[in-house]
Amino acid sequence: GQHYLELILNKPMISSYSLSSGGERPSESISISFDEFKMQFDQMDEGGAKKAGQPKGWDLKTNKAKA
């Protein structure tokens, strides 16, 4: 299938997990820690072809943007 948004995490680690069963449906909550991420959003043109976006990111250690 086609994807429109891609997220890439550097050194991901599950930092917390919880399960709740209050009410009719149980729910889960997961927190993921990481030190850098990149994301790219791809659009579709009028004909339905994928138009690649520019990747953008952030380095949490240096507090600077990543290309």
C-alpha positions as CSV (number, residue, x, y, z in Angstrom):
1,G,0.0,0.0,0.0
2,Q,0.9,3.6,-0.2
3,H,2.1,5.6,2.7
4,Y,1.8,9.4,3.1
5,L,3.7,10.0,6.4
6,E,6.9,8.3,7.4
7,L,8.4,8.8,10.9
8,I,11.9,7.5,11.6
9,L,13.0,7.4,15.2
10,N,16.7,7.0,16.2
11,K,17.4,4.8,19.2
12,P,13.7,4.2,20.1
13,M,12.9,2.7,23.5
14,I,9.5,2.0,25.1
15,S,9.6,4.2,28.2
16,S,6.2,3.4,29.6
17,Y,3.2,1.1,29.0
18,S,-0.1,0.9,30.7
19,L,-3.3,-1.0,30.2
20,S,-6.7,0.3,31.3
21,S,-10.0,-1.7,31.4
22,G,-12.4,0.9,32.7
23,G,-15.6,1.0,30.8
24,E,-16.6,-1.2,27.9
25,R,-13.4,-1.2,25.9
26,P,-9.9,-1.7,27.3
27,S,-7.2,0.7,26.1
28,E,-3.4,0.7,26.0
29,S,-1.0,3.6,26.2
30,I,2.6,3.4,25.1
31,S,5.3,6.1,25.4
32,I,8.4,5.9,23.2
33,S,11.6,7.8,24.0
34,F,14.1,8.6,21.2
35,D,17.0,11.0,20.7
36,E,16.3,12.0,17.0
37,F,13.5,11.8,14.6
38,K,12.9,12.4,10.9
39,M,9.6,12.7,9.1
40,Q,8.5,13.0,5.5
41,F,5.0,13.8,4.3
42,D,4.2,12.7,0.7
43,Q,1.4,14.3,-1.2
44,M,-0.7,13.1,-4.2
45,D,-0.9,15.1,-7.4
46,E,-4.1,15.6,-9.4
47,G,-3.5,12.3,-11.3
48,G,-3.0,10.3,-8.1
49,A,0.8,9.9,-8.4
50,K,2.8,10.3,-5.3
51,K,4.8,13.5,-5.0
52,A,7.7,13.0,-2.5
53,G,8.0,15.6,0.2
54,Q,11.2,16.9,1.8
55,P,12.4,15.0,4.9
56,K,12.6,17.1,8.1
57,G,13.8,16.2,11.5
58,W,15.1,17.2,14.9
59,D,18.0,16.1,17.0
60,L,17.0,16.2,20.7
61,K,20.6,15.9,21.9
62,T,21.9,18.9,20.1
63,N,18.6,20.7,19.9
64,K,19.1,21.4,16.2
65,A,17.1,20.7,13.0
66,K,18.1,17.7,10.8
67,A,17.7,17.6,7.1
